[in-house]
PDB file of C-alpha atoms in Angstrom:
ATOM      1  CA  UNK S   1      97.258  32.578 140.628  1.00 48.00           C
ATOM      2  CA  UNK S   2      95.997  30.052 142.889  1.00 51.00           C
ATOM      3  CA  UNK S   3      98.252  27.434 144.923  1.00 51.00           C
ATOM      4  CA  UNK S   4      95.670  24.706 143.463  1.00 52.00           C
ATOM      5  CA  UNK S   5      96.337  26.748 140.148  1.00 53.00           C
ATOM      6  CA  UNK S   6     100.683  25.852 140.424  1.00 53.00           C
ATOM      7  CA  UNK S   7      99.668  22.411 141.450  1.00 47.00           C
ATOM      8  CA  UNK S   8      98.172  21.636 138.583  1.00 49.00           C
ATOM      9  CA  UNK S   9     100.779  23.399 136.390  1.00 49.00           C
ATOM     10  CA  UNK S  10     103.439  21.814 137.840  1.00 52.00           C
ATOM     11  CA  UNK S  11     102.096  18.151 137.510  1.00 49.00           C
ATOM     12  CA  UNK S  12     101.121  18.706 133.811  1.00 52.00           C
ATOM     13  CA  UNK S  13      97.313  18.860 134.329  1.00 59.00           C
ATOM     14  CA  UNK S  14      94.822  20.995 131.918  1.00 65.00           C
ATOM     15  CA  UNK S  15      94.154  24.147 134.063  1.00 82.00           C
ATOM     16  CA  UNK S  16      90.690  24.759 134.784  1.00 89.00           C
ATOM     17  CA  UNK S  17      87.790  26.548 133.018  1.00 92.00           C
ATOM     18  CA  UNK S  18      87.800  30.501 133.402  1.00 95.00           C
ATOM     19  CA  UNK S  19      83.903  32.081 132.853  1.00 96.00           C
ATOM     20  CA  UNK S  20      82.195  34.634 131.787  1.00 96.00           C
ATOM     21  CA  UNK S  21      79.272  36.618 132.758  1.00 97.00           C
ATOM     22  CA  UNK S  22      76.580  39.148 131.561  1.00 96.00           C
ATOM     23  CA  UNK S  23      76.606  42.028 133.581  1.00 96.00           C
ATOM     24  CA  UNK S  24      74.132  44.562 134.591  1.00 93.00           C
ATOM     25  CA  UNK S  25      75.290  48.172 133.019  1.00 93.00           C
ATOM     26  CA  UNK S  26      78.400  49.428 134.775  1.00 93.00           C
ATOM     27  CA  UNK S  27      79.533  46.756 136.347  1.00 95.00           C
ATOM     28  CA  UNK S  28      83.468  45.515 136.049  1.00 94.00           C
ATOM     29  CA  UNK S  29      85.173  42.129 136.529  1.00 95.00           C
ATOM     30  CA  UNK S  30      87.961  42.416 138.871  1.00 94.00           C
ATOM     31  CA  UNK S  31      91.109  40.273 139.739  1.00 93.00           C
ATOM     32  CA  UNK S  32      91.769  40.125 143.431  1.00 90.00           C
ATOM     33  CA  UNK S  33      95.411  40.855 143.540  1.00 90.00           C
ATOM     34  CA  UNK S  34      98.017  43.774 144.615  1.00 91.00           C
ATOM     35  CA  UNK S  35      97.568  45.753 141.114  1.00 91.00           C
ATOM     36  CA  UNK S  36      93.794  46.221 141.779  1.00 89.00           C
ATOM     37  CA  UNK S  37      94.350  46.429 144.988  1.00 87.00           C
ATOM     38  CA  UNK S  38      96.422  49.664 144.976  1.00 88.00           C
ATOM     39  CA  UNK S  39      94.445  50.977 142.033  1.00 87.00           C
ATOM     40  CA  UNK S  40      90.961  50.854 144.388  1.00 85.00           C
ATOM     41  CA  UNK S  41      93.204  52.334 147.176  1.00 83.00           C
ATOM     42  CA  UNK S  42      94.416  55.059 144.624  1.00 85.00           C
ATOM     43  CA  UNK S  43      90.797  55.657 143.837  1.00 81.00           C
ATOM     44  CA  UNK S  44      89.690  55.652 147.416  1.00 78.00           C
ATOM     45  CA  UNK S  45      92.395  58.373 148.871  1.00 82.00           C
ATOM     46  CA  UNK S  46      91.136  60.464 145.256  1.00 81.00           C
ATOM     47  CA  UNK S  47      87.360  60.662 146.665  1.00 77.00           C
ATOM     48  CA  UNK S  48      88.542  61.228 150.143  1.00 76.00           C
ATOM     49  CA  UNK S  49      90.555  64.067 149.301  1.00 79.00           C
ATOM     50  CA  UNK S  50      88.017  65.762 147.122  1.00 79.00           C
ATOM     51  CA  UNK S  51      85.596  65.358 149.523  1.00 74.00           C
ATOM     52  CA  UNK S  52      87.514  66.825 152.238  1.00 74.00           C
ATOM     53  CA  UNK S  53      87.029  63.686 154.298  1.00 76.00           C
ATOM     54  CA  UNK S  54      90.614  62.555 155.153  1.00 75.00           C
ATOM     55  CA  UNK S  55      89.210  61.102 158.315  1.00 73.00           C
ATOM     56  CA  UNK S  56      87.821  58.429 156.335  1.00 73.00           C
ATOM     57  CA  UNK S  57      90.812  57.728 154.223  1.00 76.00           C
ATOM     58  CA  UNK S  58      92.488  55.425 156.818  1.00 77.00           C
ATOM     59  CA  UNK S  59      89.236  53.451 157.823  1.00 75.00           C
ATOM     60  CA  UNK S  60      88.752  52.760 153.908  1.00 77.00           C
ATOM     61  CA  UNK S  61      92.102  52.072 153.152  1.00 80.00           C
ATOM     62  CA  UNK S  62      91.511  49.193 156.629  1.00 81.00           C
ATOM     63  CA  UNK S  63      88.569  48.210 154.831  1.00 81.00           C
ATOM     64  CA  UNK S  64      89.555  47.449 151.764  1.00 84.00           C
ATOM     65  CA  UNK S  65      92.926  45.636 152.605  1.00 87.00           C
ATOM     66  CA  UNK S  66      91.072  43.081 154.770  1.00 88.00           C
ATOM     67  CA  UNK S  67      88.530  42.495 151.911  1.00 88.00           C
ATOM     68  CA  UNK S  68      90.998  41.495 149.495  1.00 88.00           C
ATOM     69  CA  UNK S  69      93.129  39.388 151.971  1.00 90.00           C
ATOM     70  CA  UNK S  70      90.010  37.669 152.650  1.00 89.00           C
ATOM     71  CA  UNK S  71      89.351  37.591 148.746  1.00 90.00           C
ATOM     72  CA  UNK S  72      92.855  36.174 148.321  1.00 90.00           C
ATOM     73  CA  UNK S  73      92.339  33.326 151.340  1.00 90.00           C
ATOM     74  CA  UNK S  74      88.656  32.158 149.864  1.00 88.00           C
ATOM     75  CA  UNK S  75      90.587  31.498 146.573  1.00 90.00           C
ATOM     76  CA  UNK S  76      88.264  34.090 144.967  1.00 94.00           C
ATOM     77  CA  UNK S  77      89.084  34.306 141.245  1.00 94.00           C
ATOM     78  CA  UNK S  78      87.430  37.355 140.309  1.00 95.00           C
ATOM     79  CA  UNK S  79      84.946  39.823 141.330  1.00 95.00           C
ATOM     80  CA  UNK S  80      82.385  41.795 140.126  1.00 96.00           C
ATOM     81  CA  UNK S  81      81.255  45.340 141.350  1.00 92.00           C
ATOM     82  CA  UNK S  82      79.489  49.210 139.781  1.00 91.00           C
ATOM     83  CA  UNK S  83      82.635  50.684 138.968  1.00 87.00           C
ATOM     84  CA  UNK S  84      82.165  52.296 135.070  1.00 86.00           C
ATOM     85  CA  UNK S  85      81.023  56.003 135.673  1.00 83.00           C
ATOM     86  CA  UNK S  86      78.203  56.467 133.514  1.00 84.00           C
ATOM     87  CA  UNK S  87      74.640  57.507 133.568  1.00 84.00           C
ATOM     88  CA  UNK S  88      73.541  53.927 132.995  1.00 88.00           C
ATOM     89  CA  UNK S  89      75.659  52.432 135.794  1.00 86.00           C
ATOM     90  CA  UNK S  90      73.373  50.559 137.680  1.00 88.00           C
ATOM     91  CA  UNK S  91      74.606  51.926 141.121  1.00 87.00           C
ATOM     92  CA  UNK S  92      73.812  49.578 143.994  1.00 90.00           C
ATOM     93  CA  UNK S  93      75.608  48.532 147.003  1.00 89.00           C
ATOM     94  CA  UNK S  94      75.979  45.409 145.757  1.00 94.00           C
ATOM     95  CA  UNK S  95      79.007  42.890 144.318  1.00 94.00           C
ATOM     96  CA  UNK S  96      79.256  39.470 143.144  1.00 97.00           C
ATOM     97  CA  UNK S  97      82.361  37.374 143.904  1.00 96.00           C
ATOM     98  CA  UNK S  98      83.529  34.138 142.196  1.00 97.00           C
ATOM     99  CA  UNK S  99      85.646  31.513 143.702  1.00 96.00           C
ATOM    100  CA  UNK S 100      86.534  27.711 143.241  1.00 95.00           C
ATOM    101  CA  UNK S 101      85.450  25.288 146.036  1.00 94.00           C
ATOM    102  CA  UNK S 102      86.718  22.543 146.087  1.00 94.00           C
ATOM    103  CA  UNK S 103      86.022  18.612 147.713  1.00 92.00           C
ATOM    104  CA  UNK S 104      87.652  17.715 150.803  1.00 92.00           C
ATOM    105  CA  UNK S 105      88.961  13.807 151.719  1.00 89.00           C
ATOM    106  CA  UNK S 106      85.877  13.805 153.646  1.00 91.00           C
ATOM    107  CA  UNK S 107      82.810  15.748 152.645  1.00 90.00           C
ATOM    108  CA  UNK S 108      82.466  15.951 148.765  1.00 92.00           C
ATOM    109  CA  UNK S 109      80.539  18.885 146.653  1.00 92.00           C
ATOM    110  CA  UNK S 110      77.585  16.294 146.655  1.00 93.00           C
ATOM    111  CA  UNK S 111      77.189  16.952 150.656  1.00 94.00           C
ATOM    112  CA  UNK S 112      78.167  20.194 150.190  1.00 93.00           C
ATOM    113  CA  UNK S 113      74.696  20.389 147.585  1.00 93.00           C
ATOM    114  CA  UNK S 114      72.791  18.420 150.048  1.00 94.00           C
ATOM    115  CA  UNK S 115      73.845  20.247 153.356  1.00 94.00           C
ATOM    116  CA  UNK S 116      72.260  23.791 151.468  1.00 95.00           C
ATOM    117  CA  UNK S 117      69.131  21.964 150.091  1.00 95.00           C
ATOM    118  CA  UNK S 118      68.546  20.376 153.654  1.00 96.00           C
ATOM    119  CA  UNK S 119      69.816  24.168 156.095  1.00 95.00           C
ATOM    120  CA  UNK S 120      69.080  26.666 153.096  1.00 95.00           C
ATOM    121  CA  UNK S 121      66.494  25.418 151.251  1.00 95.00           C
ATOM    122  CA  UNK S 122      69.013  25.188 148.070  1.00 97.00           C
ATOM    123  CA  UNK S 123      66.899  24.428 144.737  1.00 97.00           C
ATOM    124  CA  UNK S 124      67.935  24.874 141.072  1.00 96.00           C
ATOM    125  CA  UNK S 125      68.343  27.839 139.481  1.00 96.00           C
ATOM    126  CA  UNK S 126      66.545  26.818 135.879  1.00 89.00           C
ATOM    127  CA  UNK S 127      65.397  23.892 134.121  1.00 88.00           C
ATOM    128  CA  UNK S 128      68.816  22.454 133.346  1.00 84.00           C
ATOM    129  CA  UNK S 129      69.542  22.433 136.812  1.00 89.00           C
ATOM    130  CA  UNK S 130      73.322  22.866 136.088  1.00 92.00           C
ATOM    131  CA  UNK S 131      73.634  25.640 138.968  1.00 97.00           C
ATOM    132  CA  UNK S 132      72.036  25.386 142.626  1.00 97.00           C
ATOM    133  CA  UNK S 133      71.090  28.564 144.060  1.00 97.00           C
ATOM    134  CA  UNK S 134      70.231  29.373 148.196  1.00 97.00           C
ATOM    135  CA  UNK S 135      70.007  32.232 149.640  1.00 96.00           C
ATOM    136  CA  UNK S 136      70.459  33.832 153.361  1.00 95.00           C
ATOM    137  CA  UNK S 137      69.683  37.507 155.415  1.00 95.00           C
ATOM    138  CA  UNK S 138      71.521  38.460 158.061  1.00 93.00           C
ATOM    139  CA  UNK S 139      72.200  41.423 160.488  1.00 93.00           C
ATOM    140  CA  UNK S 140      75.972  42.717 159.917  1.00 89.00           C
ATOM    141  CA  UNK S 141      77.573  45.307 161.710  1.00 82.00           C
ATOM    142  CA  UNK S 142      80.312  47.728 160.515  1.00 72.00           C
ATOM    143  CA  UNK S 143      81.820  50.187 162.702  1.00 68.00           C
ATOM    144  CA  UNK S 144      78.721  52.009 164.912  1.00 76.00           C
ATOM    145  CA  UNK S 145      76.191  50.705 161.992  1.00 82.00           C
ATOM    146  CA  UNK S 146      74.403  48.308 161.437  1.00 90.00           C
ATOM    147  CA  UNK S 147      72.748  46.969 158.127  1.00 93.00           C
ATOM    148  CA  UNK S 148      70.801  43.720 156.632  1.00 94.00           C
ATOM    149  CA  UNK S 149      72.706  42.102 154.003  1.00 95.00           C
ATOM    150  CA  UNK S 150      71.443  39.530 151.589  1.00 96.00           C
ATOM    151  CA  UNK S 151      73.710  36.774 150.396  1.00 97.00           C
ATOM    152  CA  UNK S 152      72.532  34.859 147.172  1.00 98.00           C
ATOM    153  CA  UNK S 153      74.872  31.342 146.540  1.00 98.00           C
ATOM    154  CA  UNK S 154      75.340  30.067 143.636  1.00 98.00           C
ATOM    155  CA  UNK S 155      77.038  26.542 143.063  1.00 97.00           C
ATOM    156  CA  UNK S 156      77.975  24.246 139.396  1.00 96.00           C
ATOM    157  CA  UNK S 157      80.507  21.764 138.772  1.00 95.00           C
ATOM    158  CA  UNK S 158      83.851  22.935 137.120  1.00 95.00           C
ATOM    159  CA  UNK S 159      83.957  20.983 133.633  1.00 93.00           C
ATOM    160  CA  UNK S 160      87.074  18.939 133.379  1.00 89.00           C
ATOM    161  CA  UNK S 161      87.452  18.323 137.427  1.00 89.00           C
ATOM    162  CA  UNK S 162      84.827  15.235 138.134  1.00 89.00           C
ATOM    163  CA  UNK S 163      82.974  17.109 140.329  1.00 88.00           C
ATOM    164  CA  UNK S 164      85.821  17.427 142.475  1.00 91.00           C
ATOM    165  CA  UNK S 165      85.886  21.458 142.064  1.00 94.00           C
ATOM    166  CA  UNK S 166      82.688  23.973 141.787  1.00 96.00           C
ATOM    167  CA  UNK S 167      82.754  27.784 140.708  1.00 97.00           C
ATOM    168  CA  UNK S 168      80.898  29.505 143.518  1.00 97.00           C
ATOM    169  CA  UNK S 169      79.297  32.440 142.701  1.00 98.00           C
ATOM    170  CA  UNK S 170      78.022  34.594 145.830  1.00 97.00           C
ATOM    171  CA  UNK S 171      76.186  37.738 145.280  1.00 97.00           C
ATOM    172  CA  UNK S 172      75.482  40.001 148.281  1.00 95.00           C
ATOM    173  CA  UNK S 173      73.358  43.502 149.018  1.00 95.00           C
ATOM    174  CA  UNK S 174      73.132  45.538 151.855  1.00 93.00           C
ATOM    175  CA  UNK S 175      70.514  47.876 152.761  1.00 94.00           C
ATOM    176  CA  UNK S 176      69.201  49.748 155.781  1.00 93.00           C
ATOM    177  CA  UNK S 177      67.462  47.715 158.452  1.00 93.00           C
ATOM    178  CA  UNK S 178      64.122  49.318 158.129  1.00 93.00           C
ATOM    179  CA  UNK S 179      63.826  47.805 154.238  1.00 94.00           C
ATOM    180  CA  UNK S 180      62.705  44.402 154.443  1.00 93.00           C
ATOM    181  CA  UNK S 181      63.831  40.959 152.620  1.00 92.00           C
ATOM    182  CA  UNK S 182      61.101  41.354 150.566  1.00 93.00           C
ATOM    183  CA  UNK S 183      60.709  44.793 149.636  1.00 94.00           C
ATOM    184  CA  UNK S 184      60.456  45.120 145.655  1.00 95.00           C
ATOM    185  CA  UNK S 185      63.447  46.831 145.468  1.00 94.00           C
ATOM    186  CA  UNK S 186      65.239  43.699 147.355  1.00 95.00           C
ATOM    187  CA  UNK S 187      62.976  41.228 145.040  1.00 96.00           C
ATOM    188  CA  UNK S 188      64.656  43.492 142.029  1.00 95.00           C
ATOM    189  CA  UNK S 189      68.003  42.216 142.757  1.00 95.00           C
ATOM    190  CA  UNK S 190      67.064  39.120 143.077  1.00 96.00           C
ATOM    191  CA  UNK S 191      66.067  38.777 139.897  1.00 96.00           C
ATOM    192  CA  UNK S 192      69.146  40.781 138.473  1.00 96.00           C
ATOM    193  CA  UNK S 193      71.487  37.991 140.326  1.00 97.00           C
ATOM    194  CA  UNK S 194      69.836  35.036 139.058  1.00 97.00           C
ATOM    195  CA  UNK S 195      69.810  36.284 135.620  1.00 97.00           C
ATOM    196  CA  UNK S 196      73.687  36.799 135.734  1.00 97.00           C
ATOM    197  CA  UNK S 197      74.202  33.472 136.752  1.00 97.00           C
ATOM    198  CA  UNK S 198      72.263  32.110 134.570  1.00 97.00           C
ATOM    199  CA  UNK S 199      74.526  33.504 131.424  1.00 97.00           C
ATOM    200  CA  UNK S 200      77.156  31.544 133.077  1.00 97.00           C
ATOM    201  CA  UNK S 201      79.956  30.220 130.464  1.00 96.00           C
ATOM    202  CA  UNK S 202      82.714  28.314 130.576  1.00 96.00           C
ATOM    203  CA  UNK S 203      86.163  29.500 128.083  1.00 94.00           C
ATOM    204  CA  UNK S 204      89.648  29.017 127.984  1.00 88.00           C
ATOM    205  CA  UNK S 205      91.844  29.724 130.970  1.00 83.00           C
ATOM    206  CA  UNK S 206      93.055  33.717 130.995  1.00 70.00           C
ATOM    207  CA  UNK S 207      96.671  34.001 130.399  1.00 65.00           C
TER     208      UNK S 207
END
């Protein structure tokens, strides 16, 4: 739970809209907190150990515990990743992660949306125009490698907040630096990430 989250429980506000999603076979939503933490740690030391790679256990274990502080600090509310086993699991190194941003005292979610159409090239995502999508590619470097990584951004107004609050939903992919931006299998995902935001929801808050 979010500080914004107690606020708003402690001065007797409605708490915000939670979402759903359509997912692409195999995929899992995720909280960002200690219990799924631990259990992805759990999970991690498993496939080390069975792969006779305890090298890589500590690395990992590095890897992951920055991610979700980072998760936790971007006030990401869930996260989506290939986790079911499965011989439909669509296996791709690829996640989607959802968080709330919100207006400051001075630049609003209306600069915000005209800051990405004006740097990014931000345009709607359908007809509706309910969610604004951009999209950037950039060289990343982890350890001695180094990969291209596509970020997809997508931004709509939290119902019940006056445009004072937007769910961000920001889909990335890596891939080796020899495929291009728009190789078809890079054009595939696009596609895939625009159609899961576009099945965008809003429900009741999760207890």
């Amino acid at each position: 739970m979010s500080q914004d989250t107690d606020l708003r429980a402690a001065l007797g506000a409605p708490p915000e809209p939670d979402f759903e999603l359509e997912l692409p076979p195999g995929w899992t939503r995720h909280r960002p907190d200690r219990a799924e933490q631990e259990a992805m740690t759990a999970s991690v030391r498993a496939r080390a150990m069975q792969a006779h790679r305890p090298d890589l256990l500590a690395q990992a274990q590095s890897m992951l515990r920055e991610s979700f502080e980072s998760m936790r600090r971007g006030d990401v509310r869930a996260f989506f990743t290939p986790t079911e086993p499965g011989d439909d699991t669509l296996w791709m190194p690829a996640s989607i992660l959802a968080s709330v941003r919100r207006a400051q005292p001075d630049v609003s979610l209306d600069d915000v949306v005209r800051h990405a159409i004006r740097e990014y090239g931000a345009t709607a995502l359908d007809d509706d125009r309910r969610i604004v999508r951009f999209e950037r590619d950039r060289l990343e470097s982890m350890g001695d490698e180094s990969m291209r990584v596509l970020t997809v951004v997508y931004l709509t107004p939290m119902p019940g907040t006056h445009r004072r609050a937007a769910l961000q939903l920001t889909a990335t992919l890596a891939r080796p630096l020899d495929v291009e931006a728009d190789d078809p299998l890079v054009d595939g995902m696009r596609v895939l990430f625009d159609a899961c935001a576009s099945t965008l929801r809003w429900v009741r808050p999760r207890p």
